[in-house]
XYZ file of N, CA and C in Angstrom:
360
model
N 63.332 100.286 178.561
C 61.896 100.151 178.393
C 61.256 99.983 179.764
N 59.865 100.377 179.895
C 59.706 101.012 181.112
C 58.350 99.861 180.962
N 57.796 98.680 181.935
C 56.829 97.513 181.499
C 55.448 98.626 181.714
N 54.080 98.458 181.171
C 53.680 99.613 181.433
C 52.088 98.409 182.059
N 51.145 99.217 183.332
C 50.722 98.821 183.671
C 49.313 97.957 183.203
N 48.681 98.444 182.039
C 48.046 97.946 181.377
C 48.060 97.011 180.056
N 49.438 96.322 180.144
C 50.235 96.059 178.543
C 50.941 96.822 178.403
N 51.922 96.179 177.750
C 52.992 96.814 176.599
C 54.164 97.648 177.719
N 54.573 98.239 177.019
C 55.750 99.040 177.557
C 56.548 100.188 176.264
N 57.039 101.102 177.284
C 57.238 102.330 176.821
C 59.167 102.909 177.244
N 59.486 103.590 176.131
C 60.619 104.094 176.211
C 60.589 105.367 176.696
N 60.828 105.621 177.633
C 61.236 106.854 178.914
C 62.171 107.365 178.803
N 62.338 109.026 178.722
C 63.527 110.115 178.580
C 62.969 110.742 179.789
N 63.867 111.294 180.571
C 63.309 112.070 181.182
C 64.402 113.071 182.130
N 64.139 114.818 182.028
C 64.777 115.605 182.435
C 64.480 116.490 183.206
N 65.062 116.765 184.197
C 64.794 117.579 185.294
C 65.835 118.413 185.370
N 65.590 119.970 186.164
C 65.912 120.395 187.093
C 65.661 120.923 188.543
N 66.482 120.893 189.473
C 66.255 121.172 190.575
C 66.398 122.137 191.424
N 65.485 123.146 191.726
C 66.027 124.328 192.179
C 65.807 124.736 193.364
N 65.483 124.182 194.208
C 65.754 124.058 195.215
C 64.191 124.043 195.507
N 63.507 125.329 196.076
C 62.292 124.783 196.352
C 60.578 124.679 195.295
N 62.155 125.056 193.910
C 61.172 124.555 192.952
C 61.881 123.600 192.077
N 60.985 122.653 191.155
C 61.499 122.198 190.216
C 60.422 121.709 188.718
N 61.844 121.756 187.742
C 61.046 122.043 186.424
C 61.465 120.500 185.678
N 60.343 120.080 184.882
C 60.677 118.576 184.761
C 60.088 118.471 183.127
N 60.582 117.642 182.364
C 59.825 117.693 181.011
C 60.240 116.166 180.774
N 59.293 115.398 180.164
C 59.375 113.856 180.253
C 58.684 113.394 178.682
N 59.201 112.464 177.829
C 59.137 111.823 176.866
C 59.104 110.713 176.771
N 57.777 109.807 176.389
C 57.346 108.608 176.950
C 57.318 107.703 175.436
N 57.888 107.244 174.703
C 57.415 106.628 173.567
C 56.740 105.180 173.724
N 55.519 104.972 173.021
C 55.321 103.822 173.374
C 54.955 102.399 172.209
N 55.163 101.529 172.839
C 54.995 100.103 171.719
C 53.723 100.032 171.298
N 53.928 100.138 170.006
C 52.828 99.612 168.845
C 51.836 98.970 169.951
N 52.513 97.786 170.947
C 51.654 96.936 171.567
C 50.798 97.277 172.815
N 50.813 98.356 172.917
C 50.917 99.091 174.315
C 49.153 99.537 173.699
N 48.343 99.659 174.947
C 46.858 99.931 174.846
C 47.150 101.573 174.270
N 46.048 102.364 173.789
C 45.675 103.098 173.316
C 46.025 104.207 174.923
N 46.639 105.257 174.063
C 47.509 106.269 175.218
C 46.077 107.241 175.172
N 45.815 107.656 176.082
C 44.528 108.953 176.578
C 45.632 110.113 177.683
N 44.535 111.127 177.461
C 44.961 112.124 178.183
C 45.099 112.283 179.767
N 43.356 111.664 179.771
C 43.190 111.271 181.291
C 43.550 110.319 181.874
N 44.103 109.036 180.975
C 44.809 107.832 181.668
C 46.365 108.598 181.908
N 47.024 109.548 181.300
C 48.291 110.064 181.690
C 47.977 111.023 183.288
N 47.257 111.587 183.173
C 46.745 112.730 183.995
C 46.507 111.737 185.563
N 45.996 110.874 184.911
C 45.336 109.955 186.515
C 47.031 109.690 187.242
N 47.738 108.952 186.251
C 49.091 108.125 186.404
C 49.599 109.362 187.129
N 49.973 110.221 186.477
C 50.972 111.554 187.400
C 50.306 111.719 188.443
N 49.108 112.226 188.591
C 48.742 112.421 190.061
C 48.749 111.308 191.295
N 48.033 110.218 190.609
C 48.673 108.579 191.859
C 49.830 108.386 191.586
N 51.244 108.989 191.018
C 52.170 108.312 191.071
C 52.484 109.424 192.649
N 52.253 110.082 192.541
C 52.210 110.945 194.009
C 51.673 111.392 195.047
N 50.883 110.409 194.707
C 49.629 110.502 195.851
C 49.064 111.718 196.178
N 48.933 112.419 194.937
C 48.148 113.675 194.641
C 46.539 114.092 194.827
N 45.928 115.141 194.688
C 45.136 115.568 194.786
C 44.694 116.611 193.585
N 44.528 115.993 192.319
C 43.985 117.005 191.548
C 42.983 118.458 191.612
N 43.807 119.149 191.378
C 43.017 120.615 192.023
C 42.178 121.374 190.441
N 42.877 121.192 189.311
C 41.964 121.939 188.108
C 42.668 121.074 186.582
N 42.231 121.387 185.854
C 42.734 120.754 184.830
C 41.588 121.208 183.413
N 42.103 121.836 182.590
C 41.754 122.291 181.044
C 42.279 121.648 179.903
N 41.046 122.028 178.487
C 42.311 121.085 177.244
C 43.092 122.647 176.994
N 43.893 121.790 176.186
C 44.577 122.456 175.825
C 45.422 122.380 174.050
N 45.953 122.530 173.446
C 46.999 121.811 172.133
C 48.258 122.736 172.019
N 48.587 121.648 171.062
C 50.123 121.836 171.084
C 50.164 121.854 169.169
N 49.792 123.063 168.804
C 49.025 123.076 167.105
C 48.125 122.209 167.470
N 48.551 120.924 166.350
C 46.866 120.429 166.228
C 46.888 119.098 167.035
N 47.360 118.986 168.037
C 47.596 117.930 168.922
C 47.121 118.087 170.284
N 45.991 117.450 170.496
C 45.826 117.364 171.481
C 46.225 117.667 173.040
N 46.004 118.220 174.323
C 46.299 118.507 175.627
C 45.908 118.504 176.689
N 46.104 118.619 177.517
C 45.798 118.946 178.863
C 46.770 119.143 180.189
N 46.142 120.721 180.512
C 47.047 121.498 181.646
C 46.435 121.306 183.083
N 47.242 120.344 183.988
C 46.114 120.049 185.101
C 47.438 121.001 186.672
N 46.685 121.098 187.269
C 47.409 121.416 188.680
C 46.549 120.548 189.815
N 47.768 120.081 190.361
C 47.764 119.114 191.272
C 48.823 119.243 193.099
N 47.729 118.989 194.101
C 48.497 118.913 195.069
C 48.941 117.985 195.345
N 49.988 117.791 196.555
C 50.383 116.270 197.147
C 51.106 116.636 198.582
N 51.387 115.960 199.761
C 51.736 116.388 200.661
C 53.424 117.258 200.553
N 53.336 118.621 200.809
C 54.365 119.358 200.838
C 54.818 119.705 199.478
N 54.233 119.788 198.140
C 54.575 119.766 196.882
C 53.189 120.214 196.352
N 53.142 121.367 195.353
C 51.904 121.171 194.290
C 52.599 121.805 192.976
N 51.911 121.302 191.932
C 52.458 121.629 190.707
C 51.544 122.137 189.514
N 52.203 122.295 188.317
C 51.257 122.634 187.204
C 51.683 121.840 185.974
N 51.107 121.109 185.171
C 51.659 120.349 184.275
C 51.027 120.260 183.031
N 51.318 120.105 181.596
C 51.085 120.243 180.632
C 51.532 118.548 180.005
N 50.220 117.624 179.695
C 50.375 116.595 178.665
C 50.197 116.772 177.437
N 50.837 116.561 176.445
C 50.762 116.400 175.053
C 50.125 114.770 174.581
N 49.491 114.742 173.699
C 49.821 113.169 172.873
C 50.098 113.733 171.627
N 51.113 113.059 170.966
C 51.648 112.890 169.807
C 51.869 111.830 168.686
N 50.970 111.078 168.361
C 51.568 109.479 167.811
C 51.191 109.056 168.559
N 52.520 108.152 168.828
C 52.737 107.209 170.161
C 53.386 107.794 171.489
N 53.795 108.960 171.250
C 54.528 109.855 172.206
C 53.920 110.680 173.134
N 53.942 110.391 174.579
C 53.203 111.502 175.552
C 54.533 112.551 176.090
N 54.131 113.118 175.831
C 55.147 114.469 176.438
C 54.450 115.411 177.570
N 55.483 115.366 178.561
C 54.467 115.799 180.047
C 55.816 116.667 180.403
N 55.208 118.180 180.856
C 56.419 118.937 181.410
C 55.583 119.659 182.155
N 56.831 119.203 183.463
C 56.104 120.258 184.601
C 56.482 121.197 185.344
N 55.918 122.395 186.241
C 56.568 123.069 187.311
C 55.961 122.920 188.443
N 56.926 122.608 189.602
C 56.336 122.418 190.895
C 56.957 123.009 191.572
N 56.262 123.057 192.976
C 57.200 124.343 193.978
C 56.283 123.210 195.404
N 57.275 123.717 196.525
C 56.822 123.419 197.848
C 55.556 123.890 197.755
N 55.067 123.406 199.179
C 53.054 123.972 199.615
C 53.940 125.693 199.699
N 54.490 125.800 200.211
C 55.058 127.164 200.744
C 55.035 128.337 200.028
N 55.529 128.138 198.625
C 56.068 128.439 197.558
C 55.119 128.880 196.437
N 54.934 129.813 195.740
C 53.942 129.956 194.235
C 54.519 129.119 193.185
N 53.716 128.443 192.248
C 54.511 128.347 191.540
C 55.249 129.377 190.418
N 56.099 128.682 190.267
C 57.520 130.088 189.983
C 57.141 130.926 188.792
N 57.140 131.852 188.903
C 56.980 132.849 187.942
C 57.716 132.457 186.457
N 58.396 131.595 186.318
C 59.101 131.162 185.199
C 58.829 130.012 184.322
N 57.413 129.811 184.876
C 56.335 128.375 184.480
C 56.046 128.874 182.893
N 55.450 130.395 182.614
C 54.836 130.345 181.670
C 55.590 130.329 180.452
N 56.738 131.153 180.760
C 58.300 131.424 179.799
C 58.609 129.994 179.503
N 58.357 128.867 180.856
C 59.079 127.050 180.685
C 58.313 126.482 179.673
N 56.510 126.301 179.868
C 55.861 126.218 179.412
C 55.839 126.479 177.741
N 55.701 127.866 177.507
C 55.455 128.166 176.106
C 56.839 128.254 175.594
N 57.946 127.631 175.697
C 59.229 127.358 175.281
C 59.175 125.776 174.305
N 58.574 125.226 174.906
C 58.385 123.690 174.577
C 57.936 123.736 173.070
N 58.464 122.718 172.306
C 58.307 123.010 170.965
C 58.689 121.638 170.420
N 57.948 121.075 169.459
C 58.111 119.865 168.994
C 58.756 119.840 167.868
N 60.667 118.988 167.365
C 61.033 119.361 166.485
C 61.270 118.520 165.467
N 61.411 119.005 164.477
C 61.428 117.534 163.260
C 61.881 116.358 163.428
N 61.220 115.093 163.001
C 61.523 113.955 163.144
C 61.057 112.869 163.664
């Protein structure tokens, strides 16, 4: 359990890969009954200051009938593209990032529209 900054606390999964000067990340956040009321833009703020980012665009989006938002964000030597879900109590955040150098990877949209929420 992960203590969470406003109250409560949350159970954290979280998977990556690393490809060298890109990487693809998809993260599963469950959280306590006790835990304040989860928002899109309180997730959106958290990812970008957890990296001392620079939000560059951000749209809604859903996942069926669930709520979203697809934001791209810079940070020194890194920018990315990321997709939040809320679900329940569940935020689901998957991302692709690449060096400043780098596009992000042509394999974002295939990563992206792969993601699929499954029974249970």
């Amino acid at each position: 359990m992960v203590p969470l900054k406003n109250g409560g606390e949350a159970e954290l999964h979280q998977y990556s890969v690393d490809a060298g000067s890109y990487a693809f990340m998809a993260d599963v956040s469950t959280y306590a009954p006790s835990a304040n009321a989860l928002s899109l833009t309180g997730a959106r703020d958290g990812m970008v200051s957890a990296v001392k980012g620079n939000l560059v665009s951000e749209m809604p989006i859903s996942l069926g009938t669930y709520p979203g938002l697809q934001i791209e964000f810079e940070t020194q030597g890194f920018h990315a593209r990321a997709r939040l879900y809320i679900v329940g109590r569940k935020l689901y955040q998957i991302l692709s990032g690449a060096d400043s150098d780098k596009p992000i990877s042509q394999n974002t949209t295939r990563f992206f529209e792969s993601f699929r929420l499954l029974g249970g």
